[in-house]
PDB file of N, CA and C in Angstrom:
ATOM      1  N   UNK A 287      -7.930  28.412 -12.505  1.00  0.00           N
ATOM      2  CA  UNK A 287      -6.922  28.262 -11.478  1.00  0.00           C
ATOM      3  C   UNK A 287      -5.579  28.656 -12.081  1.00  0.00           C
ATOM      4  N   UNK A 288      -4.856  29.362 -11.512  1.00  0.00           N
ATOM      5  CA  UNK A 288      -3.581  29.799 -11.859  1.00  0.00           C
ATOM      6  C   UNK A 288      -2.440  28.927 -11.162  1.00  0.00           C
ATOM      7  N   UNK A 289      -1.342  28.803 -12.065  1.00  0.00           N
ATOM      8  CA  UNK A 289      -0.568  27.878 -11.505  1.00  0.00           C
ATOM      9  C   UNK A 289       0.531  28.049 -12.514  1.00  0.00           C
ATOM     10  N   UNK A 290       1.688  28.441 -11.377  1.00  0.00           N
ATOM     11  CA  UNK A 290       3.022  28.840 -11.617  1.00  0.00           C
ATOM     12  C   UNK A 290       4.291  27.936 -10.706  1.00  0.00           C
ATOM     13  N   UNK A 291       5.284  27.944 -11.705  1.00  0.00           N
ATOM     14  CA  UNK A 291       6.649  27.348 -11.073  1.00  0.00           C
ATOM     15  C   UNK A 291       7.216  28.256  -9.543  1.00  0.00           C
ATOM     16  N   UNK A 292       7.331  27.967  -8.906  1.00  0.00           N
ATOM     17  CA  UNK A 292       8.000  28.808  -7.685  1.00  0.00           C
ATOM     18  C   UNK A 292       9.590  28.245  -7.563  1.00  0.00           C
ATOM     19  N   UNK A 293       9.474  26.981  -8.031  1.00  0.00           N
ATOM     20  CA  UNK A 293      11.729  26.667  -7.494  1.00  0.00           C
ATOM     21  C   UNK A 293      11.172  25.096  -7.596  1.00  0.00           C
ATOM     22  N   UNK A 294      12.542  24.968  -7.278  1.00  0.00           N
ATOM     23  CA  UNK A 294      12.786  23.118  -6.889  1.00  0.00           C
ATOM     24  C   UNK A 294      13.382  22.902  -6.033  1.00  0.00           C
ATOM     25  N   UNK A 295      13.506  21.872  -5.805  1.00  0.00           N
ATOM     26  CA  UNK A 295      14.624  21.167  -4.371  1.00  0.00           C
ATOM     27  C   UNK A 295      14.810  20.053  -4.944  1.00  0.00           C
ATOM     28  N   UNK A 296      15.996  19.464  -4.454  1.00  0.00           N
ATOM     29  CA  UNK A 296      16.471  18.410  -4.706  1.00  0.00           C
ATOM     30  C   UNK A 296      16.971  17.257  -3.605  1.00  0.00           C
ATOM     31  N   UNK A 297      16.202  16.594  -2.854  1.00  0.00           N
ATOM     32  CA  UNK A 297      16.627  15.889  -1.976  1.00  0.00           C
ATOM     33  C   UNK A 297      17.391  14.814  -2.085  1.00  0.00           C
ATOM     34  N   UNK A 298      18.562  14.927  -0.898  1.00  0.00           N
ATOM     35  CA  UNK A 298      19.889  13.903  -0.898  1.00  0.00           C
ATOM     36  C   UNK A 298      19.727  12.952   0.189  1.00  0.00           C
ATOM     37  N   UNK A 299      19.904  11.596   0.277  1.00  0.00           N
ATOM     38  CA  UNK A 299      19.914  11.238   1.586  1.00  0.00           C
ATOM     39  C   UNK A 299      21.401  10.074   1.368  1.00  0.00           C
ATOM     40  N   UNK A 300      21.009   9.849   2.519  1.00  0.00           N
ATOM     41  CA  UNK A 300      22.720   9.237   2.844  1.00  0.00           C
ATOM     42  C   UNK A 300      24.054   9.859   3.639  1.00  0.00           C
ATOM     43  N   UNK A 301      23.386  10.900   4.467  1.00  0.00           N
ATOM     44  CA  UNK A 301      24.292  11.683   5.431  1.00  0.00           C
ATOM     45  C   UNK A 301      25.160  10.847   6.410  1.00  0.00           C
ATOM     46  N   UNK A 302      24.554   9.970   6.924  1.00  0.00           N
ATOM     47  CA  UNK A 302      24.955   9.073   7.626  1.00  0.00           C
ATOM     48  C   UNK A 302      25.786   7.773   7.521  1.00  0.00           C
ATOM     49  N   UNK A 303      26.117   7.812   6.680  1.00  0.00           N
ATOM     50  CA  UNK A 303      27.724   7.308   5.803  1.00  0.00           C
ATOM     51  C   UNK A 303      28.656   8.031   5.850  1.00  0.00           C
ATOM     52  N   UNK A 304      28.530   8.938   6.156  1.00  0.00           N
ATOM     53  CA  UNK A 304      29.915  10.042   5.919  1.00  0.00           C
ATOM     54  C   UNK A 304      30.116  10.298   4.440  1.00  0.00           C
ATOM     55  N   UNK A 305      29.117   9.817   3.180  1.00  0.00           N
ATOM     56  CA  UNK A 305      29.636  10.638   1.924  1.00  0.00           C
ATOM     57  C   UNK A 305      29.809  11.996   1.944  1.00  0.00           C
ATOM     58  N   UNK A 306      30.942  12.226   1.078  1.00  0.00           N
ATOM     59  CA  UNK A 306      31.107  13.937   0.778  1.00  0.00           C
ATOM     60  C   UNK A 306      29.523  14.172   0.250  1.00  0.00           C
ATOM     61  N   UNK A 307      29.215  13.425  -0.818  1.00  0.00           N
ATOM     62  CA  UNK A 307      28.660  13.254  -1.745  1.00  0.00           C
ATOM     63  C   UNK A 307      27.539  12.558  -1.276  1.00  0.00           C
ATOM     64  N   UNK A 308      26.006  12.288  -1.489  1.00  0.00           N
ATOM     65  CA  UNK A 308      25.582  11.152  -1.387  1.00  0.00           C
ATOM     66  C   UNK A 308      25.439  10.116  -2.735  1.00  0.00           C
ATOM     67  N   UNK A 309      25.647   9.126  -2.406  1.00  0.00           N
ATOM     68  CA  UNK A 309      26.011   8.177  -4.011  1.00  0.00           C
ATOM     69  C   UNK A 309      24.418   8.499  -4.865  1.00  0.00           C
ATOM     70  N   UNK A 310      25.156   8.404  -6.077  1.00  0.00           N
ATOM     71  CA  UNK A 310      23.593   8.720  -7.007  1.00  0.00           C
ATOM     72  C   UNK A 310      22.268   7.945  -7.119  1.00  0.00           C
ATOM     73  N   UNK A 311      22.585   5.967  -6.490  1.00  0.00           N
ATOM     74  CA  UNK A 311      21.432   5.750  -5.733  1.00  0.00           C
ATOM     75  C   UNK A 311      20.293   6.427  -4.939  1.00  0.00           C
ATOM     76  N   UNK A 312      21.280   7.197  -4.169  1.00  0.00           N
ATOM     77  CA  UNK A 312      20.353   7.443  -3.251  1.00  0.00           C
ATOM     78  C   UNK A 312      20.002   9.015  -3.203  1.00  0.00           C
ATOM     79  N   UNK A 313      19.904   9.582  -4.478  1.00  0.00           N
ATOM     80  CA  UNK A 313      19.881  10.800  -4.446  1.00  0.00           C
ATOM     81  C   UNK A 313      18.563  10.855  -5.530  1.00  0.00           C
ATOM     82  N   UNK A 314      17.624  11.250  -5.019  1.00  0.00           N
ATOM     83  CA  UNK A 314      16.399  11.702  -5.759  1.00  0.00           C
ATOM     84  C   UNK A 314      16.370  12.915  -7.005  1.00  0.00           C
ATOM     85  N   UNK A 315      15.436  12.619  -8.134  1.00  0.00           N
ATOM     86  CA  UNK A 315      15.253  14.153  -9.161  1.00  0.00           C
ATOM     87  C   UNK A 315      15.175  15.298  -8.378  1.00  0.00           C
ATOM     88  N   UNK A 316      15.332  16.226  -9.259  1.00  0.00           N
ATOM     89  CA  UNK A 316      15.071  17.155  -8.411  1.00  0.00           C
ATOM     90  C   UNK A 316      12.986  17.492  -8.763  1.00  0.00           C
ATOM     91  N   UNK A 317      12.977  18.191  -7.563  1.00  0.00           N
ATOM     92  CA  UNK A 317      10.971  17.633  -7.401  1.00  0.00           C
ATOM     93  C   UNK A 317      10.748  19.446  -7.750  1.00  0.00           C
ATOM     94  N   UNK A 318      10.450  19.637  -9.088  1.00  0.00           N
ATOM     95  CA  UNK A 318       9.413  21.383  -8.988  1.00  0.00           C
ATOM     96  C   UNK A 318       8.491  21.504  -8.133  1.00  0.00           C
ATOM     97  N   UNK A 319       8.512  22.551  -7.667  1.00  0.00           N
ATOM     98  CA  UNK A 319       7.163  23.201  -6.651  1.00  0.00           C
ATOM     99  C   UNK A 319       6.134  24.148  -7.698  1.00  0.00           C
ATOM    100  N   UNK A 320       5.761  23.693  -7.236  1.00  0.00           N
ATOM    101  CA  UNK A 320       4.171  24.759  -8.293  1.00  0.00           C
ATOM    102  C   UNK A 320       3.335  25.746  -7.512  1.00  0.00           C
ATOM    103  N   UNK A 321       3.249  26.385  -7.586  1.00  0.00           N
ATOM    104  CA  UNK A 321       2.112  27.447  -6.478  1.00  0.00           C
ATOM    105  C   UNK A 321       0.697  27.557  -7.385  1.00  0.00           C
ATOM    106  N   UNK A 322      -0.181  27.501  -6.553  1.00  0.00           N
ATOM    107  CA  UNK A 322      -1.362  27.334  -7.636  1.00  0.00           C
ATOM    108  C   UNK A 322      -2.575  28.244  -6.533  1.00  0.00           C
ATOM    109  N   UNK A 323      -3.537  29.597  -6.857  1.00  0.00           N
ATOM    110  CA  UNK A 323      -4.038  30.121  -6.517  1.00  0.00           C
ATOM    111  C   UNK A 323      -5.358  30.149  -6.937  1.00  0.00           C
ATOM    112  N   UNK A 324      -6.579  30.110  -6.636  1.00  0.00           N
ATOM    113  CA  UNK A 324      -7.943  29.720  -6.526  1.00  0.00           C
ATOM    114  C   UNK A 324      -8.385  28.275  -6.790  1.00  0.00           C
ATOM    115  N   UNK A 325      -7.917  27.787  -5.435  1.00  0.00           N
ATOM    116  CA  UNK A 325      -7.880  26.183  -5.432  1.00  0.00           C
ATOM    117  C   UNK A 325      -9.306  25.960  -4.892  1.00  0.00           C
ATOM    118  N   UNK A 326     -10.529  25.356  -5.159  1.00  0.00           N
ATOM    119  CA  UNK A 326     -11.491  24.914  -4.855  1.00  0.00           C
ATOM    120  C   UNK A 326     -11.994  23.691  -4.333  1.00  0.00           C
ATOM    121  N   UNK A 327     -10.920  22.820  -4.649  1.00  0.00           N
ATOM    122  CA  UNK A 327     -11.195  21.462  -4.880  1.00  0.00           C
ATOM    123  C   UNK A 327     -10.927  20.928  -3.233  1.00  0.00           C
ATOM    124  N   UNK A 328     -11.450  19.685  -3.280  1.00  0.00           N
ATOM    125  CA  UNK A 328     -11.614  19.091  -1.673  1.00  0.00           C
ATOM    126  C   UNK A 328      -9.646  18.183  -1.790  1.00  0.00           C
ATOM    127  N   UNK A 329      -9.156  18.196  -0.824  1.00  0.00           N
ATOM    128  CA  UNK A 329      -7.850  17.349  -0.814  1.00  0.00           C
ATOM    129  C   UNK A 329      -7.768  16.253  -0.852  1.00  0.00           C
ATOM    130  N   UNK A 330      -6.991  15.176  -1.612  1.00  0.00           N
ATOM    131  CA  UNK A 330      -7.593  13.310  -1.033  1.00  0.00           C
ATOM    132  C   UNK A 330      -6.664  12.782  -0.363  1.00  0.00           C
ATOM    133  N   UNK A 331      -7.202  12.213   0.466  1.00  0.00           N
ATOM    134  CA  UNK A 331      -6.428  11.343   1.725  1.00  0.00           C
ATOM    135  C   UNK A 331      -5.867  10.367   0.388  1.00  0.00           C
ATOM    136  N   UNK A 332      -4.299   9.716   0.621  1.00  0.00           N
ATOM    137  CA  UNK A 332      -3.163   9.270  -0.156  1.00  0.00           C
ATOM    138  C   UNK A 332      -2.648   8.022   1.149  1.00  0.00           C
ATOM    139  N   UNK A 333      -1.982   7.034   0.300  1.00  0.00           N
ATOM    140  CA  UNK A 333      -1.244   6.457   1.629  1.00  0.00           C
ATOM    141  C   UNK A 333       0.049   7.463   2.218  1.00  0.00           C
ATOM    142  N   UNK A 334       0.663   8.452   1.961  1.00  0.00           N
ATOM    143  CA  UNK A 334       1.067   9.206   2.487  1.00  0.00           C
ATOM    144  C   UNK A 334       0.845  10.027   3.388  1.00  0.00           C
ATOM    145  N   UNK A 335      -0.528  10.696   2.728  1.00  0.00           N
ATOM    146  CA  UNK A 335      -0.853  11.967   3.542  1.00  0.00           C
ATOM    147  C   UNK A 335      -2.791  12.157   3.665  1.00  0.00           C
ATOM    148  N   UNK A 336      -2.290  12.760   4.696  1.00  0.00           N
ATOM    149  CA  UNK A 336      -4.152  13.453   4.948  1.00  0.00           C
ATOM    150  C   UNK A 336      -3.666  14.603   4.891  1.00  0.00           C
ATOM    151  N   UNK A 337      -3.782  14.681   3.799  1.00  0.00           N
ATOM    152  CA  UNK A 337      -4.239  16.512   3.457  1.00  0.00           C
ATOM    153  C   UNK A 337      -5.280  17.719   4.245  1.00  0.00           C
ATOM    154  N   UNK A 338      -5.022  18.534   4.236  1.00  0.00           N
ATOM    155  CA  UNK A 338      -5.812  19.771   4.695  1.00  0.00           C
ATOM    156  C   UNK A 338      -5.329  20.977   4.264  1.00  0.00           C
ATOM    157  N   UNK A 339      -6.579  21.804   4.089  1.00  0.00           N
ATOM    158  CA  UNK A 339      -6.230  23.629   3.856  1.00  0.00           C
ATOM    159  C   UNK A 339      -6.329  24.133   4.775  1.00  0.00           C
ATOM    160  N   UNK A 340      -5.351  24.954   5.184  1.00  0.00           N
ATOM    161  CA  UNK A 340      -5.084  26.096   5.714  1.00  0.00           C
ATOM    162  C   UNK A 340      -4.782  26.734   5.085  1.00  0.00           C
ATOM    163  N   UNK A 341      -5.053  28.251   6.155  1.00  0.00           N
ATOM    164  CA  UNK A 341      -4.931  29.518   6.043  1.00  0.00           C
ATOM    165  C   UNK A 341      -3.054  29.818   5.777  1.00  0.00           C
ATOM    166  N   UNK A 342      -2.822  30.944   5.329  1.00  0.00           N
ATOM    167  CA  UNK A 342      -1.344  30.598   5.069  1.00  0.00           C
ATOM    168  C   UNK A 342      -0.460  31.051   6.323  1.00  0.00           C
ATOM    169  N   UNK A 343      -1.049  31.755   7.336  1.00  0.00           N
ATOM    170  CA  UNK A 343      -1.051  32.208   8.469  1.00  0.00           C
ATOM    171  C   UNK A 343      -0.774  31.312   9.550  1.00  0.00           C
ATOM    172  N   UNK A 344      -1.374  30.097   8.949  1.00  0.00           N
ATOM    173  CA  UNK A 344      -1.640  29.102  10.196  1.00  0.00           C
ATOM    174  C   UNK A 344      -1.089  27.689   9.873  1.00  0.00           C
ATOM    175  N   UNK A 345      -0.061  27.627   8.817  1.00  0.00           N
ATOM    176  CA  UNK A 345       0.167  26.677   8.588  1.00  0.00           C
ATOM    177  C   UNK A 345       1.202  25.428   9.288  1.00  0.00           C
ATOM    178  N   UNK A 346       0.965  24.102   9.478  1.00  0.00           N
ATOM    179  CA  UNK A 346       1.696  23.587  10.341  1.00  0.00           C
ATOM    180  C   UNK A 346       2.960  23.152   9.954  1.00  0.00           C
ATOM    181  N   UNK A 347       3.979  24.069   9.685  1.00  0.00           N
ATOM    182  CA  UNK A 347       5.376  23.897   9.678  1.00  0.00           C
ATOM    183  C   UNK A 347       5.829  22.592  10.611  1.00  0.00           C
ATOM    184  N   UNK A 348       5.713  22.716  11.645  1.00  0.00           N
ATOM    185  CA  UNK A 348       6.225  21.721  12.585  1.00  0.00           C
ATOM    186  C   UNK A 348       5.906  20.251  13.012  1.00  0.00           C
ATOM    187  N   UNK A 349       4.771  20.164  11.736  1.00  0.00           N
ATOM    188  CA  UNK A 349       4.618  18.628  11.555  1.00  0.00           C
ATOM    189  C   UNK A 349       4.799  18.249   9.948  1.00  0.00           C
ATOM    190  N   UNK A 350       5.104  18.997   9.196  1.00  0.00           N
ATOM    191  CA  UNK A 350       5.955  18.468   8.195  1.00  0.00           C
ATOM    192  C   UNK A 350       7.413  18.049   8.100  1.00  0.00           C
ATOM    193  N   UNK A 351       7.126  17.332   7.147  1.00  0.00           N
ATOM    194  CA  UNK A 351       9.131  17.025   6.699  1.00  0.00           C
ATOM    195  C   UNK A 351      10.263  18.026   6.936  1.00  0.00           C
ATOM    196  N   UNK A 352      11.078  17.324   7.224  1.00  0.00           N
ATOM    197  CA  UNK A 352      12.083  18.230   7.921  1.00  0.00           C
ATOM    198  C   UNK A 352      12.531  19.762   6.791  1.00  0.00           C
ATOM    199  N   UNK A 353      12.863  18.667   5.457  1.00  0.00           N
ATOM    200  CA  UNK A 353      13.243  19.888   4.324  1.00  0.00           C
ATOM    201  C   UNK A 353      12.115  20.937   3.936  1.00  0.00           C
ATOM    202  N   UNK A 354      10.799  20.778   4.322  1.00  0.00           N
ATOM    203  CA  UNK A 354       9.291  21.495   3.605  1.00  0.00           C
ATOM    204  C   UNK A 354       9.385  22.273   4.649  1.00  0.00           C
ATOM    205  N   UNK A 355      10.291  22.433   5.885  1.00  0.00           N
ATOM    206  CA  UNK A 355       9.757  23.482   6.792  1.00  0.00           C
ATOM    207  C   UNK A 355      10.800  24.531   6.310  1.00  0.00           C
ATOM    208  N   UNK A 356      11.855  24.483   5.703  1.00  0.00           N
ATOM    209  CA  UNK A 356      12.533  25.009   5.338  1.00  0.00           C
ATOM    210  C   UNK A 356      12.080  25.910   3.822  1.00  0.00           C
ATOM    211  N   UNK A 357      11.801  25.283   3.011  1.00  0.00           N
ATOM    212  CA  UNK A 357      11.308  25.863   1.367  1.00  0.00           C
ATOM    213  C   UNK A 357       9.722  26.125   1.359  1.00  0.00           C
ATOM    214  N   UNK A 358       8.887  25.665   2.092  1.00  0.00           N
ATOM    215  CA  UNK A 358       7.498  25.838   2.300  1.00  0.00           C
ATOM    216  C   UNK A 358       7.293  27.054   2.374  1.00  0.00           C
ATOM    217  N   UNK A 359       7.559  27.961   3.295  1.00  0.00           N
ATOM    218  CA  UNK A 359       7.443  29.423   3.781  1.00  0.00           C
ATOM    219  C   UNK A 359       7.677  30.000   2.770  1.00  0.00           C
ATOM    220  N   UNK A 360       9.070  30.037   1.678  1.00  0.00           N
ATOM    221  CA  UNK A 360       9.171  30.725   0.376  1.00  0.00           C
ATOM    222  C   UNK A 360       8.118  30.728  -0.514  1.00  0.00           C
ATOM    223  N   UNK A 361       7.555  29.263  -0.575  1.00  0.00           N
ATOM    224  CA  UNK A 361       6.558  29.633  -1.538  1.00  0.00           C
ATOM    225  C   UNK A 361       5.772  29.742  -1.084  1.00  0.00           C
ATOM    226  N   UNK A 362       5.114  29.791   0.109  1.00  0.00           N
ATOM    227  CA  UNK A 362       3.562  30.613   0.569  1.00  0.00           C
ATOM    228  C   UNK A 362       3.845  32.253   0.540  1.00  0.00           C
ATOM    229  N   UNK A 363       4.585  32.813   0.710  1.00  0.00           N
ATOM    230  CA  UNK A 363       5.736  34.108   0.461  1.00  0.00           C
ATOM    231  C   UNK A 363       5.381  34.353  -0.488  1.00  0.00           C
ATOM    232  N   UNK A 364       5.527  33.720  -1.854  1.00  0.00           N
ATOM    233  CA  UNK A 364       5.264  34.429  -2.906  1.00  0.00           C
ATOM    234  C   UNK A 364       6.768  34.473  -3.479  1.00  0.00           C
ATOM    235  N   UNK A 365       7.898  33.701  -2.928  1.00  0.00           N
ATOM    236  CA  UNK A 365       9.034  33.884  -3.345  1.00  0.00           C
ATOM    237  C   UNK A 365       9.763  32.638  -4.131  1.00  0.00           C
ATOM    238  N   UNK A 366      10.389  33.050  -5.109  1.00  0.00           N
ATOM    239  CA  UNK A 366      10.938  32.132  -5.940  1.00  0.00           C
ATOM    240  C   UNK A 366      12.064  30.865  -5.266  1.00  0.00           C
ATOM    241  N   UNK A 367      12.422  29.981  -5.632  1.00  0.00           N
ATOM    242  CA  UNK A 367      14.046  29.241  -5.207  1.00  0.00           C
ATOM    243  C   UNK A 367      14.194  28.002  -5.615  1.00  0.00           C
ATOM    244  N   UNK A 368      15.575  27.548  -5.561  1.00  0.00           N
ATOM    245  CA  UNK A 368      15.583  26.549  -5.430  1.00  0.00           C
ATOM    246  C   UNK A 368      17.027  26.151  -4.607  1.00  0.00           C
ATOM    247  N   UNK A 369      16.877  24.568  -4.223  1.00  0.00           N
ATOM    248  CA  UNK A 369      17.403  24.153  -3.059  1.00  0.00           C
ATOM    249  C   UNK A 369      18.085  22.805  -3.021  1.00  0.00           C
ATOM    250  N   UNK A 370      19.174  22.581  -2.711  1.00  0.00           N
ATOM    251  CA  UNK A 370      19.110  21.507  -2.513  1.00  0.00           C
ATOM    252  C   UNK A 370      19.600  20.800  -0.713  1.00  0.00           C
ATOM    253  N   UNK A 371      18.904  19.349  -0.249  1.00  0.00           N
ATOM    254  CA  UNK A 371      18.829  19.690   0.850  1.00  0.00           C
ATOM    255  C   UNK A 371      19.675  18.125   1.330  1.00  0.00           C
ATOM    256  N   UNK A 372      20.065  18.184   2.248  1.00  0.00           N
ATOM    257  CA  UNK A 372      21.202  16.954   2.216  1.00  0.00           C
ATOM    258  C   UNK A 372      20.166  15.834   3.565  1.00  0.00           C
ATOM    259  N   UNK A 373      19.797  15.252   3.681  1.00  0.00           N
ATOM    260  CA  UNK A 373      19.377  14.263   5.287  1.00  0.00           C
ATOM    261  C   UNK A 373      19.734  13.175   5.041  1.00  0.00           C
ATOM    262  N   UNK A 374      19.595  12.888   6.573  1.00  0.00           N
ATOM    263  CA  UNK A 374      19.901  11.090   6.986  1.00  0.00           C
ATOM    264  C   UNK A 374      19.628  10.436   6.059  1.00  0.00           C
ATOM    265  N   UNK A 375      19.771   8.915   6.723  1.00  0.00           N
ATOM    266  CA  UNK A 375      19.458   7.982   5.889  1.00  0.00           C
ATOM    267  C   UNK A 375      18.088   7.716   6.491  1.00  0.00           C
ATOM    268  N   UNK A 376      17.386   8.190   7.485  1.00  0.00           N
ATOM    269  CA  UNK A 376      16.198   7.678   7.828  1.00  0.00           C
ATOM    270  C   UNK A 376      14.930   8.775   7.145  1.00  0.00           C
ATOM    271  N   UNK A 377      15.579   9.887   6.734  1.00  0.00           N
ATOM    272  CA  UNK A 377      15.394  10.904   6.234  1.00  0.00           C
ATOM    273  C   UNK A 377      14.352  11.843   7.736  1.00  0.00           C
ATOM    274  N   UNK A 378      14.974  11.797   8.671  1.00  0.00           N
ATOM    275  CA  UNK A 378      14.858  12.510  10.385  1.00  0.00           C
ATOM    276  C   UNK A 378      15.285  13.975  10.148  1.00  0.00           C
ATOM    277  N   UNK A 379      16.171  14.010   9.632  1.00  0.00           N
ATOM    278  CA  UNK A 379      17.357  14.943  10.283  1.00  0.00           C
ATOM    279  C   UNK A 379      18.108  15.550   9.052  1.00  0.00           C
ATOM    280  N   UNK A 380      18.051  16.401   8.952  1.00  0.00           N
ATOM    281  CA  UNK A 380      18.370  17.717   7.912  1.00  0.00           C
ATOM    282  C   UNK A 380      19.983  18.224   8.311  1.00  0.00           C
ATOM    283  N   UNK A 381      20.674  17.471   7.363  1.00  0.00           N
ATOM    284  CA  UNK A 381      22.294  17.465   7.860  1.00  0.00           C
ATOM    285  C   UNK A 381      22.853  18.734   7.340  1.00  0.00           C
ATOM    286  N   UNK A 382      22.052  19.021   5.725  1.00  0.00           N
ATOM    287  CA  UNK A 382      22.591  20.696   5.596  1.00  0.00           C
ATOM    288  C   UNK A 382      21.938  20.749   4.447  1.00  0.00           C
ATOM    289  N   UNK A 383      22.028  22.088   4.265  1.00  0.00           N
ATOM    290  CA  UNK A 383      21.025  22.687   2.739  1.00  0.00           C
ATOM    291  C   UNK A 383      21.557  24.010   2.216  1.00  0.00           C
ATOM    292  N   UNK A 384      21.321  24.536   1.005  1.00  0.00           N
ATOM    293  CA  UNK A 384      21.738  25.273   0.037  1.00  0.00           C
ATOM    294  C   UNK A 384      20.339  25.882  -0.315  1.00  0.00           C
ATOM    295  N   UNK A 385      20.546  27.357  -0.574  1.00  0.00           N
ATOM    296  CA  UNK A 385      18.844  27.665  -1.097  1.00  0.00           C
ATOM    297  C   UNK A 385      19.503  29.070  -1.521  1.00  0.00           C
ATOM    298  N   UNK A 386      18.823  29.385  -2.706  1.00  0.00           N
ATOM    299  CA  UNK A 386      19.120  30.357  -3.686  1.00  0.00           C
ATOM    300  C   UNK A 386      17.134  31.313  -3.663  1.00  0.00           C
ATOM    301  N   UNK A 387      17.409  32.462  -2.809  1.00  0.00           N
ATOM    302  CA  UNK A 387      15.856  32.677  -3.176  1.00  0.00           C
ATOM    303  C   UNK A 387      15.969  33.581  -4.194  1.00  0.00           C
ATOM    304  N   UNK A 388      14.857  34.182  -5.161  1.00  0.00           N
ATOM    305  CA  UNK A 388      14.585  35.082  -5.592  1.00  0.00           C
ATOM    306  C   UNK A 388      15.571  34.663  -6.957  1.00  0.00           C
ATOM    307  N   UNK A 389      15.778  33.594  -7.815  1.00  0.00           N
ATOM    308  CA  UNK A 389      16.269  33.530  -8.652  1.00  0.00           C
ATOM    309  C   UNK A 389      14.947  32.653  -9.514  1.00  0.00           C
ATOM    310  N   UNK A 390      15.664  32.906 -10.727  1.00  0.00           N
ATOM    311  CA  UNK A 390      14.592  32.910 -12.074  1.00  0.00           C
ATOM    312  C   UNK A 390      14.569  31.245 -12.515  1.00  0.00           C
ATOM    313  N   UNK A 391      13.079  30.449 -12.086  1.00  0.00           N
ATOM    314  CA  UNK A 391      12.652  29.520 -12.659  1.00  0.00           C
ATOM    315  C   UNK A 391      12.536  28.993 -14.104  1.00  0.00           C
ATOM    316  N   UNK A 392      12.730  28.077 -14.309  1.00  0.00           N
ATOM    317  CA  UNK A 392      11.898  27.580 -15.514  1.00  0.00           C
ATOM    318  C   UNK A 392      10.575  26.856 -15.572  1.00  0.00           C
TER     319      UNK A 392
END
């Protein structure tokens, strides 16, 4: 299985305070994305998520997280980035974001 860095994001929450800034509480690492190609393996249901594969054609953008509909597409693309993305405090609502594509990972 091959498996490469594609970017990061860095999610902020706390929009809904009015910080310029969101305070460093409430501001998460930043999370690497990995792209990984001849995946075989079955997905495991998580208390988060029920996983599934799809086709990359068919993928459901519009029931993921607000910020993954945004950086998701890059890396099924085949394209590098990274991002950082600002939301609520309920984490609903995607108040604003920054994204650099096609720049060089570590």
């Amino acid at each position: 299985m091959d498996r490469s860095r594609a970017g990061g994001t860095l999610p902020q929450y706390g929009a809904d305070r009015g910080d310029a800034l969101p305070s460093r509480r409430r501001r998460l690492d930043a999370r690497p994305r990995l792209r990984r190609d001849g995946v075989e393996s079955e997905p495991e249901t998580t208390e988060e998520a029920v996983p599934e594969w799809y086709p990359t054609e068919a993928v459901p953008y519009d029931e993921m997280w607000i910020d993954d509909r945004v950086w998701l597409p890059h890396l099924v693309a085949g394209e590098t980035f990274r991002g950082t993305f600002v939301l609520s405090d309920d984490g609903e609502s995607l108040v604003r974001y920054e994204m650099d594509i096609g720049v060089a990972v570590e």
